[in-house]
Amino acid sequence: MPYPAGMRDGEALVGALRQAGDPAAVHALDHLFRHGADHELARINALALAQACGLGEDAVVGTLLHAARLGLVEMSWNVLCASCGGVLNANPSLRSVRGEPYRCAFCALDTEPVLDDTVEVSFAVSPRIRRIAAHDPASLPFWDYCRQVFFGTGVAFPEAEAFADLARTALLDAVALQPGERLILALRLPAEPLIVFDPVTHAAQLLDVAGEPTAERQDLALVYDGPRPAVGRTALRPGALRLTLENRGSERVLPGIFVAGEALNRLIGGRRAFLTAKRLLSNQTFRDIYRTETLAIDQRLKILSLTFLFTDLTGSTDLYERVGDLVAYDLVRAHFQRLTDVAAAHGGAVVKTIGDAVMATFPTPEQGLAAALAMRAAMRRLNAERPGEDLALKIGLHEGPCLAVQLNDRQDYFGQTVNIAARVQTLAASGTIFATGPVLGREAAAQLLARDGLDPRPHACTLKGIGSRIPVFELA
């Protein structure tokens, strides 16, 4: 299927993408752009796409990032409700994400934007490549709007037939109200909690339906007058209700009356993996492309768990004296490239270099530990390629919470976890790796050490500038 007439940019842009992205991932994206259903292109879950196509996650993520740079897709940073997975705020960049809690009216819950799990990154096909229904969300029917606009890519909806059955049970009624319209619904309320929720303005009215059924008609009027996540609560009895809905806002609204029961839980309660902001910030392709465009100068966003790896190159001073600046510079650059390649291959990224040292981050401790072991092996190979050289790394690892910040015109990290990781690296001798208990405490880390026949040797150390002694382990 060719790209639609008037959108021939698609052919040229996919051609450019082939020069930058993973070939198999480019082929999968090209096929999706040409043949995918509209809803599949509204919010692309990079990890689900990789699984469906049998491709590596990092290859698909990297290719989507290049596609965003070229204009084939549009990237969105979505703040998610920690309970229902709804998108509380969609942003074209991370710098638009506020640090304070967001309100989910559907769940009556506040969610703090934490980069580990409540900020996702999704991709939508650009209209210059192919127009889809979600490019005009005001045209989407109720459930299409909910699935393609309100809920994030981490919600795993049931298959079509099961979804239809559950939707009939979970939803009493839903209407579309254009600006200025008013509608009256006659409903019979079951003895269950109900939610009148509009996924456009995020306004919700909780209906506490309890007690003895009433033969008298009950009345409730709801007015929609702007995009704010208002939450109200009304006590009603089972029986007849005349519900008056009025739209005084400037855009269409889609109020639906949900039964807050098992059917709704099964409808929207499924979960699947999605691309988190934390993972993307530790992606080497992302850091290479968006080096200075990630955060605002005064922005501080929380990460609950990130693994930091610090290295320092030993023997570099003697090297400069022995071979001269030019040769030594080439060697140091070669060492930086090897470490960057290793970090990327293990799902991490080099944040910065400081002299001969490297600071890298990884989403999980086991990824950081695997990278440390691979970096040590890479240096051995580099020395073998250049007889007479004996460059070695001192490596330190630590895992914990931190803040994502903007420092010196680039995205960086701040906090005690970063300080501890840097201090741990100073304990290491040439060719050794020092890691803290949080890094080695996971089963996956233990399996890595067993694979390599490594037996961590504990050290009780007082780190400079760190008040308490922490358990540190040497991997000689």
Short mmCIF file of C-alpha atoms in Angstrom, two decimals:
data_model
loop_
_atom_site.label_atom_id
_atom_site.label_comp_id
_atom_site.label_asym_id
_atom_site.label_seq_id
_atom_site.Cartn_x
_atom_site.Cartn_y
_atom_site.Cartn_z
CA MET A 1 0.00 0.00 0.00
CA PRO A 2 1.61 3.31 -1.06
CA TYR A 3 1.42 6.42 1.08
CA PRO A 4 -1.69 8.51 0.34
CA ALA A 5 -1.62 11.09 -2.44
CA GLY A 6 -0.44 14.43 -1.12
CA MET A 7 1.66 12.69 1.54
CA ARG A 8 4.51 11.48 -0.65
CA ASP A 9 6.86 12.74 2.02
CA GLY A 10 6.38 9.29 3.50
CA GLU A 11 8.45 7.54 0.85
CA ALA A 12 11.33 10.00 1.18
CA LEU A 13 11.27 10.11 4.98
CA VAL A 14 11.22 6.34 5.35
CA GLY A 15 14.17 6.27 2.95
CA ALA A 16 16.02 8.68 5.26
CA LEU A 17 15.04 6.57 8.26
CA ARG A 18 16.68 3.54 6.68
CA GLN A 19 20.01 5.38 6.86
CA ALA A 20 19.70 5.90 10.63
CA GLY A 21 17.48 3.20 12.16
CA ASP A 22 17.67 -0.54 12.64
CA PRO A 23 16.75 -2.16 9.27
CA ALA A 24 14.25 -4.64 10.69
CA ALA A 25 12.64 -1.98 12.89
CA VAL A 26 12.38 0.42 9.93
CA HIS A 27 10.68 -2.32 7.90
CA ALA A 28 8.21 -2.93 10.76
CA LEU A 29 7.41 0.78 11.08
CA ASP A 30 7.00 1.21 7.33
CA HIS A 31 4.56 -1.71 7.29
CA LEU A 32 2.67 -0.24 10.24
CA PHE A 33 2.41 3.18 8.56
CA ARG A 34 1.05 1.63 5.36
CA HIS A 35 -1.17 -1.15 6.66
CA GLY A 36 -1.88 -0.56 10.37
CA ALA A 37 -5.35 0.33 11.58
CA ASP A 38 -5.88 3.92 12.68
CA HIS A 39 -6.01 2.98 16.37
CA GLU A 40 -2.65 1.21 16.10
CA LEU A 41 -1.03 4.47 14.97
CA ALA A 42 -2.64 6.81 17.49
CA ARG A 43 -0.35 5.94 20.41
CA ILE A 44 2.41 3.49 19.54
CA ASN A 45 3.75 1.47 22.46
CA ALA A 46 7.39 0.89 21.49
CA LEU A 47 7.82 -2.18 23.70
CA ALA A 48 4.60 -3.82 22.52
CA LEU A 49 5.59 -3.17 18.90
CA ALA A 50 8.96 -4.81 19.49
CA GLN A 51 7.32 -7.87 21.03
CA ALA A 52 4.73 -8.16 18.25
CA CYS A 53 7.45 -8.01 15.58
CA GLY A 54 9.97 -10.20 17.39
CA LEU A 55 12.52 -7.37 17.52
CA GLY A 56 14.82 -6.01 20.20
CA GLU A 57 13.25 -3.28 22.31
CA ASP A 58 16.24 -0.94 22.08
CA ALA A 59 16.30 -1.30 18.29
CA VAL A 60 12.64 -0.29 18.03
CA VAL A 61 12.99 2.56 20.54
CA GLY A 62 16.06 3.91 18.75
CA THR A 63 14.34 3.73 15.38
CA LEU A 64 11.26 5.52 16.69
CA LEU A 65 13.50 8.27 18.07
CA HIS A 66 15.11 8.72 14.66
CA ALA A 67 11.60 8.67 13.14
CA ALA A 68 10.58 11.48 15.53
CA ARG A 69 13.66 13.49 14.57
CA LEU A 70 12.77 13.12 10.89
CA GLY A 71 9.09 13.97 11.41
CA LEU A 72 7.50 10.58 10.70
CA VAL A 73 6.09 10.32 14.22
CA GLU A 74 5.30 12.75 17.03
CA MET A 75 6.57 11.96 20.51
CA SER A 76 4.37 12.50 23.59
CA TRP A 77 5.33 12.47 27.27
CA ASN A 78 2.18 11.39 29.10
CA VAL A 79 1.58 11.76 32.84
CA LEU A 80 -0.42 8.68 33.87
CA CYS A 81 -2.81 7.97 36.70
CA ALA A 82 -1.14 5.37 38.93
CA SER A 83 -4.48 3.58 39.31
CA CYS A 84 -6.40 3.50 36.02
CA GLY A 85 -3.54 4.27 33.58
CA GLY A 86 -5.38 7.25 32.14
CA VAL A 87 -3.42 10.12 30.58
CA LEU A 88 -3.77 13.07 32.94
CA ASN A 89 -1.61 15.33 30.80
CA ALA A 90 0.01 14.83 27.38
CA ASN A 91 3.11 16.88 26.58
CA PRO A 92 5.22 17.30 23.44
CA SER A 93 8.38 17.33 25.60
CA LEU A 94 9.46 16.40 29.11
CA ARG A 95 10.06 20.04 29.96
CA SER A 96 6.28 20.60 29.97
CA VAL A 97 5.73 18.07 32.80
CA ARG A 98 5.06 19.77 36.14
CA GLY A 99 6.58 18.38 39.31
CA GLU A 100 3.45 18.61 41.48
CA PRO A 101 0.73 15.92 41.67
CA TYR A 102 -1.89 15.58 38.93
CA ARG A 103 -5.53 14.83 39.72
CA CYS A 104 -7.38 11.88 38.18
CA ALA A 105 -11.07 12.67 38.49
CA PHE A 106 -12.03 9.19 37.25
CA CYS A 107 -10.28 7.59 40.25
CA ALA A 108 -10.50 10.62 42.61
CA LEU A 109 -6.74 10.13 43.11
CA ASP A 110 -3.67 12.38 43.00
CA THR A 111 -0.63 11.02 41.15
CA GLU A 112 2.89 12.42 41.43
CA PRO A 113 4.79 12.41 38.12
CA VAL A 114 7.54 9.88 38.80
CA LEU A 115 9.70 9.03 35.79
CA ASP A 116 9.90 5.33 36.75
CA ASP A 117 6.27 4.46 36.14
CA THR A 118 3.84 7.40 35.87
CA VAL A 119 5.36 9.19 32.88
CA GLU A 120 5.23 7.22 29.63
CA VAL A 121 6.56 8.05 26.18
CA SER A 122 4.38 7.19 23.21
CA PHE A 123 4.56 7.91 19.48
CA ALA A 124 1.82 8.87 17.01
CA VAL A 125 2.12 8.83 13.23
CA SER A 126 2.53 12.32 11.81
CA PRO A 127 -0.30 13.65 9.62
CA ARG A 128 2.30 14.39 6.92
CA ILE A 129 2.79 10.62 6.65
CA ARG A 130 -0.79 9.43 7.12
CA ARG A 131 -3.91 11.02 8.56
CA ILE A 132 -5.76 8.95 11.14
CA ALA A 133 -8.97 9.52 13.05
CA ALA A 134 -7.11 10.49 16.25
CA HIS A 135 -5.70 13.55 14.47
CA ASP A 136 -9.27 14.89 14.78
CA PRO A 137 -10.20 13.61 18.27
CA ALA A 138 -13.51 15.50 18.19
CA SER A 139 -14.67 12.99 15.56
CA LEU A 140 -13.96 9.88 17.63
CA PRO A 141 -16.85 7.89 19.14
CA PHE A 142 -16.89 7.44 22.92
CA TRP A 143 -14.93 4.19 23.29
CA ASP A 144 -12.48 5.09 20.51
CA TYR A 145 -11.76 8.36 22.30
CA CYS A 146 -11.24 6.55 25.59
CA ARG A 147 -8.90 3.95 24.10
CA GLN A 148 -6.92 6.20 21.78
CA VAL A 149 -6.79 9.46 23.73
CA PHE A 150 -7.64 9.03 27.41
CA PHE A 151 -5.92 5.78 28.34
CA GLY A 152 -2.16 5.30 28.09
CA THR A 153 -0.30 2.57 26.22
CA GLY A 154 0.19 0.52 29.38
CA VAL A 155 -3.50 -0.44 29.52
CA ALA A 156 -4.04 -3.85 27.92
CA PHE A 157 -7.64 -3.96 26.73
CA PRO A 158 -9.40 -7.31 26.19
CA GLU A 159 -9.86 -8.69 22.69
CA ALA A 160 -12.69 -7.22 20.63
CA GLU A 161 -15.49 -9.63 21.54
CA ALA A 162 -14.65 -9.66 25.25
CA PHE A 163 -14.27 -5.88 25.21
CA ALA A 164 -17.73 -5.42 23.70
CA ASP A 165 -19.34 -7.71 26.30
CA LEU A 166 -17.62 -5.97 29.21
CA ALA A 167 -18.36 -2.51 27.79
CA ARG A 168 -22.09 -3.28 27.68
CA THR A 169 -21.99 -4.29 31.35
CA ALA A 170 -19.69 -1.53 32.57
CA LEU A 171 -21.41 1.40 30.80
CA LEU A 172 -25.03 2.37 31.37
CA ASP A 173 -24.98 5.05 28.67
CA ALA A 174 -22.73 7.55 26.91
CA VAL A 175 -23.54 10.65 24.86
CA ALA A 176 -21.75 13.24 22.74
CA LEU A 177 -22.59 16.87 23.48
CA GLN A 178 -21.48 19.63 21.15
CA PRO A 179 -20.87 23.12 22.58
CA GLY A 180 -24.17 24.65 23.67
CA GLU A 181 -26.07 21.34 23.62
CA ARG A 182 -28.26 20.06 26.46
CA LEU A 183 -29.59 16.53 26.86
CA ILE A 184 -31.77 14.69 29.37
CA LEU A 185 -31.23 10.98 30.05
CA ALA A 186 -33.70 8.71 31.80
CA LEU A 187 -31.77 6.07 33.73
CA ARG A 188 -32.58 3.30 36.17
CA LEU A 189 -29.87 3.17 38.80
CA PRO A 190 -28.63 -0.18 40.13
CA ALA A 191 -27.59 -0.47 43.77
CA GLU A 192 -23.93 0.01 42.85
CA PRO A 193 -21.50 2.93 42.81
CA LEU A 194 -21.56 4.85 39.51
CA ILE A 195 -19.24 7.39 37.89
CA VAL A 196 -20.35 9.98 35.34
CA PHE A 197 -17.06 10.72 33.61
CA ASP A 198 -16.10 12.83 30.61
CA PRO A 199 -12.73 11.76 29.15
CA VAL A 200 -12.38 15.09 27.30
CA THR A 201 -12.49 17.54 30.23
CA HIS A 202 -11.70 14.84 32.86
CA ALA A 203 -14.71 15.98 34.91
CA ALA A 204 -16.31 13.31 37.08
CA GLN A 205 -19.36 12.97 39.29
CA LEU A 206 -19.35 10.06 41.74
CA LEU A 207 -22.81 8.64 42.42
CA ASP A 208 -23.11 6.78 45.71
CA VAL A 209 -26.17 4.65 44.97
CA ALA A 210 -27.26 2.80 48.10
CA GLY A 211 -30.22 2.13 50.39
CA GLU A 212 -33.76 1.02 49.62
CA PRO A 213 -35.03 1.50 46.06
CA THR A 214 -37.25 4.54 45.59
CA ALA A 215 -40.36 4.84 43.46
CA GLU A 216 -39.88 8.60 43.18
CA ARG A 217 -37.93 10.07 40.29
CA GLN A 218 -34.60 11.60 41.26
CA ASP A 219 -32.98 14.52 39.40
CA LEU A 220 -29.37 15.46 38.82
CA ALA A 221 -27.95 18.17 36.56
CA LEU A 222 -24.32 18.31 35.44
CA VAL A 223 -22.77 21.23 33.57
CA TYR A 224 -19.54 21.06 31.56
CA ASP A 225 -17.99 24.49 31.23
CA GLY A 226 -14.29 24.00 30.62
CA PRO A 227 -11.27 21.66 30.72
CA ARG A 228 -10.74 21.12 34.42
CA PRO A 229 -10.64 17.79 36.32
CA ALA A 230 -13.54 18.60 38.65
CA VAL A 231 -14.84 15.87 40.97
CA GLY A 232 -18.25 15.92 42.64
CA ARG A 233 -20.14 13.40 44.75
CA THR A 234 -23.88 12.80 45.07
CA ALA A 235 -25.82 10.31 47.22
CA LEU A 236 -28.74 8.64 45.43
CA ARG A 237 -30.99 5.62 45.90
CA PRO A 238 -31.59 2.80 43.44
CA GLY A 239 -34.38 3.64 41.02
CA ALA A 240 -35.25 6.19 38.36
CA LEU A 241 -32.95 9.14 37.65
CA ARG A 242 -33.44 12.06 35.29
CA LEU A 243 -29.91 13.15 34.41
CA THR A 244 -29.58 16.54 32.71
CA LEU A 245 -26.26 17.11 30.90
CA GLU A 246 -25.32 20.53 29.52
CA ASN A 247 -22.19 21.56 27.63
CA ARG A 248 -21.32 25.22 28.16
CA GLY A 249 -17.71 24.75 27.05
CA SER A 250 -16.07 25.35 23.70
CA GLU A 251 -15.44 21.71 22.70
CA ARG A 252 -17.39 18.51 22.43
CA VAL A 253 -17.73 16.45 25.61
CA LEU A 254 -18.37 12.70 25.97
CA PRO A 255 -19.95 11.97 29.37
CA GLY A 256 -20.40 8.29 30.09
CA ILE A 257 -22.13 6.64 33.06
CA PHE A 258 -19.92 3.82 34.34
CA VAL A 259 -20.79 1.10 36.82
CA ALA A 260 -17.81 0.98 39.19
CA GLY A 261 -17.72 -2.79 39.44
CA GLU A 262 -15.99 -5.96 38.30
CA ALA A 263 -16.78 -5.47 34.60
CA LEU A 264 -15.06 -2.07 34.59
CA ASN A 265 -12.06 -3.49 36.44
CA ARG A 266 -11.70 -6.24 33.85
CA LEU A 267 -12.20 -3.77 31.02
CA ILE A 268 -9.40 -1.37 31.98
CA GLY A 269 -7.48 -3.35 34.61
CA GLY A 270 -5.11 -5.23 32.29
CA ARG A 271 -1.53 -3.94 32.15
CA ARG A 272 1.43 -4.35 29.81
CA ALA A 273 4.94 -2.93 29.71
CA PHE A 274 5.42 0.53 28.22
CA LEU A 275 8.30 2.88 27.51
CA THR A 276 8.89 4.95 30.64
CA ALA A 277 10.53 8.35 30.77
CA LYS A 278 13.21 6.90 33.06
CA ARG A 279 14.15 4.28 30.50
CA LEU A 280 14.23 6.78 27.66
CA LEU A 281 16.51 9.16 29.56
CA SER A 282 18.98 6.27 29.86
CA ASN A 283 18.81 5.48 26.14
CA GLN A 284 21.99 6.40 24.24
CA THR A 285 20.16 7.28 21.02
CA PHE A 286 17.86 9.64 22.92
CA ARG A 287 20.77 11.35 24.63
CA ASP A 288 22.60 11.74 21.33
CA ILE A 289 19.60 13.29 19.57
CA TYR A 290 18.05 15.34 22.40
CA ARG A 291 21.22 16.26 24.25
CA THR A 292 20.13 19.80 25.23
CA GLU A 293 16.36 19.77 24.74
CA THR A 294 15.04 17.58 27.55
CA LEU A 295 14.37 19.59 30.70
CA ALA A 296 13.87 23.22 31.64
CA ILE A 297 16.58 24.87 33.73
CA ASP A 298 14.48 25.02 36.93
CA GLN A 299 12.75 21.65 36.46
CA ARG A 300 13.19 18.82 38.99
CA LEU A 301 11.57 15.42 38.32
CA LYS A 302 11.73 12.45 40.65
CA ILE A 303 13.17 9.01 39.84
CA LEU A 304 12.70 6.30 42.46
CA SER A 305 15.42 3.92 41.25
CA LEU A 306 18.29 4.48 38.84
CA THR A 307 21.65 2.73 38.64
CA PHE A 308 24.75 4.89 38.27
CA LEU A 309 28.07 3.67 36.94
CA PHE A 310 31.24 5.72 37.26
CA THR A 311 34.56 4.80 35.65
CA ASP A 312 38.04 6.25 35.79
CA LEU A 313 40.89 5.39 33.46
CA THR A 314 44.10 4.37 35.21
CA GLY A 315 47.46 4.77 33.57
CA SER A 316 46.43 7.73 31.42
CA THR A 317 48.98 10.15 32.93
CA ASP A 318 51.87 7.81 32.15
CA LEU A 319 50.39 7.25 28.72
CA TYR A 320 50.52 10.97 27.84
CA GLU A 321 54.16 11.14 28.93
CA ARG A 322 55.12 7.97 27.08
CA VAL A 323 53.42 8.34 23.70
CA GLY A 324 52.63 12.05 23.48
CA ASP A 325 49.41 14.00 23.48
CA LEU A 326 48.17 13.08 20.00
CA VAL A 327 48.44 9.29 20.35
CA ALA A 328 47.21 9.38 23.92
CA TYR A 329 44.21 11.48 22.89
CA ASP A 330 43.27 8.92 20.23
CA LEU A 331 43.54 6.12 22.79
CA VAL A 332 41.37 7.93 25.31
CA ARG A 333 38.78 8.67 22.62
CA ALA A 334 38.80 5.00 21.61
CA HIS A 335 38.20 4.04 25.24
CA PHE A 336 35.26 6.48 25.48
CA GLN A 337 33.71 4.99 22.35
CA ARG A 338 34.06 1.44 23.67
CA LEU A 339 32.38 2.38 26.94
CA THR A 340 29.58 4.24 25.16
CA ASP A 341 28.95 1.24 22.90
CA VAL A 342 28.88 -1.11 25.89
CA ALA A 343 26.49 1.13 27.83
CA ALA A 344 24.11 1.33 24.85
CA ALA A 345 24.27 -2.43 24.29
CA HIS A 346 23.12 -2.97 27.89
CA GLY A 347 20.20 -0.53 27.77
CA GLY A 348 22.03 2.41 29.32
CA ALA A 349 23.64 5.65 28.26
CA VAL A 350 26.70 7.76 28.97
CA VAL A 351 25.51 10.94 30.68
CA LYS A 352 28.84 12.77 30.54
CA THR A 353 32.60 12.45 30.57
CA ILE A 354 34.78 14.23 33.12
CA GLY A 355 38.43 14.19 32.11
CA ASP A 356 39.16 10.49 31.63
CA ALA A 357 36.09 9.45 33.64
CA VAL A 358 32.62 8.41 32.51
CA MET A 359 29.24 8.66 34.21
CA ALA A 360 26.55 6.35 32.83
CA THR A 361 23.04 5.39 33.92
CA PHE A 362 20.96 2.22 33.59
CA PRO A 363 17.29 1.54 34.33
CA THR A 364 18.08 -1.54 36.47
CA PRO A 365 21.02 -2.68 38.64
CA GLU A 366 21.53 -5.86 36.62
CA GLN A 367 21.93 -3.85 33.43
CA GLY A 368 24.53 -1.65 35.11
CA LEU A 369 26.40 -4.63 36.54
CA ALA A 370 26.42 -6.44 33.20
CA ALA A 371 27.74 -3.27 31.54
CA ALA A 372 30.51 -2.93 34.16
CA LEU A 373 31.69 -6.48 33.51
CA ALA A 374 31.52 -5.90 29.75
CA MET A 375 33.44 -2.63 30.04
CA ARG A 376 36.24 -4.35 31.91
CA ALA A 377 36.42 -6.99 29.18
CA ALA A 378 36.32 -4.31 26.46
CA MET A 379 39.36 -2.60 27.96
CA ARG A 380 41.26 -5.87 27.92
CA ARG A 381 40.47 -6.25 24.24
CA LEU A 382 41.53 -2.66 23.57
CA ASN A 383 44.89 -3.32 25.23
CA ALA A 384 45.30 -6.53 23.21
CA GLU A 385 44.76 -4.57 20.01
CA ARG A 386 47.51 -2.12 21.01
CA PRO A 387 50.50 -4.10 22.34
CA GLY A 388 52.42 -2.32 25.02
CA GLU A 389 49.42 -0.46 26.42
CA ASP A 390 47.98 -1.31 29.83
CA LEU A 391 44.95 0.87 30.32
CA ALA A 392 42.46 -0.31 32.93
CA LEU A 393 39.26 0.94 34.50
CA LYS A 394 38.23 1.59 38.06
CA ILE A 395 34.45 1.14 38.19
CA GLY A 396 31.88 1.98 40.86
CA LEU A 397 28.16 1.20 40.92
CA HIS A 398 25.26 2.30 43.12
CA GLU A 399 21.46 2.29 42.79
CA GLY A 400 18.82 4.50 44.39
CA PRO A 401 16.53 7.52 44.02
CA CYS A 402 17.55 10.79 42.38
CA LEU A 403 16.29 13.85 40.56
CA ALA A 404 16.43 14.40 36.82
CA VAL A 405 17.68 17.97 36.28
CA GLN A 406 19.24 20.25 33.69
CA LEU A 407 22.89 21.12 34.41
CA ASN A 408 25.37 22.85 32.13
CA ASP A 409 22.90 22.87 29.22
CA ARG A 410 22.27 19.12 29.28
CA GLN A 411 20.08 16.62 31.09
CA ASP A 412 21.81 15.33 34.23
CA TYR A 413 21.03 13.84 37.65
CA PHE A 414 21.29 15.14 41.18
CA GLY A 415 21.16 13.57 44.64
CA GLN A 416 22.90 11.44 47.23
CA THR A 417 22.71 8.34 45.03
CA VAL A 418 24.92 10.08 42.46
CA ASN A 419 27.37 11.16 45.17
CA ILE A 420 27.63 7.65 46.61
CA ALA A 421 28.23 6.07 43.18
CA ALA A 422 31.05 8.53 42.49
CA ARG A 423 32.63 7.86 45.90
CA VAL A 424 32.36 4.09 45.45
CA GLN A 425 34.34 4.37 42.22
CA THR A 426 37.23 6.00 44.11
CA LEU A 427 37.54 2.87 46.28
CA ALA A 428 38.27 0.65 43.30
CA ALA A 429 41.78 -0.31 42.31
CA SER A 430 42.91 -0.70 38.72
CA GLY A 431 40.82 -3.34 36.95
CA THR A 432 38.34 -3.81 39.80
CA ILE A 433 34.64 -3.11 40.20
CA PHE A 434 33.10 -1.90 43.45
CA ALA A 435 29.32 -2.14 43.85
CA THR A 436 26.97 -1.43 46.73
CA GLY A 437 24.46 -3.83 48.28
CA PRO A 438 21.45 -2.40 46.40
CA VAL A 439 23.16 -3.27 43.09
CA LEU A 440 24.08 -6.84 44.04
CA GLY A 441 20.95 -7.60 46.04
CA ARG A 442 18.80 -8.70 43.11
CA GLU A 443 18.50 -12.26 41.86
CA ALA A 444 19.43 -11.22 38.33
CA ALA A 445 22.69 -9.72 39.64
CA ALA A 446 23.50 -12.91 41.54
CA GLN A 447 23.00 -14.90 38.35
CA LEU A 448 25.42 -12.62 36.46
CA LEU A 449 28.10 -13.08 39.11
CA ALA A 450 27.61 -16.85 39.17
CA ARG A 451 27.90 -16.95 35.39
CA ASP A 452 31.28 -15.22 35.56
CA GLY A 453 32.45 -17.14 38.63
CA LEU A 454 32.73 -13.96 40.72
CA ASP A 455 32.49 -14.01 44.50
CA PRO A 456 31.90 -10.49 45.85
CA ARG A 457 34.22 -9.55 48.70
CA PRO A 458 32.56 -7.23 51.26
CA HIS A 459 34.12 -4.02 52.54
CA ALA A 460 32.69 -1.79 55.26
CA CYS A 461 33.71 1.67 54.08
CA THR A 462 33.20 5.24 55.12
CA LEU A 463 32.78 7.27 51.96
CA LYS A 464 34.02 10.83 51.83
CA GLY A 465 31.16 13.25 52.37
CA ILE A 466 28.72 10.41 53.21
CA GLY A 467 27.73 10.25 56.87
CA SER A 468 27.09 6.53 57.45
CA ARG A 469 29.09 3.44 56.56
CA ILE A 470 27.53 1.44 53.74
CA PRO A 471 28.21 -2.13 52.58
CA VAL A 472 30.39 -2.17 49.46
CA PHE A 473 31.53 -5.25 47.55
CA GLU A 474 34.64 -5.74 45.45
CA LEU A 475 34.58 -7.70 42.20
CA ALA A 476 38.27 -8.23 41.55
#
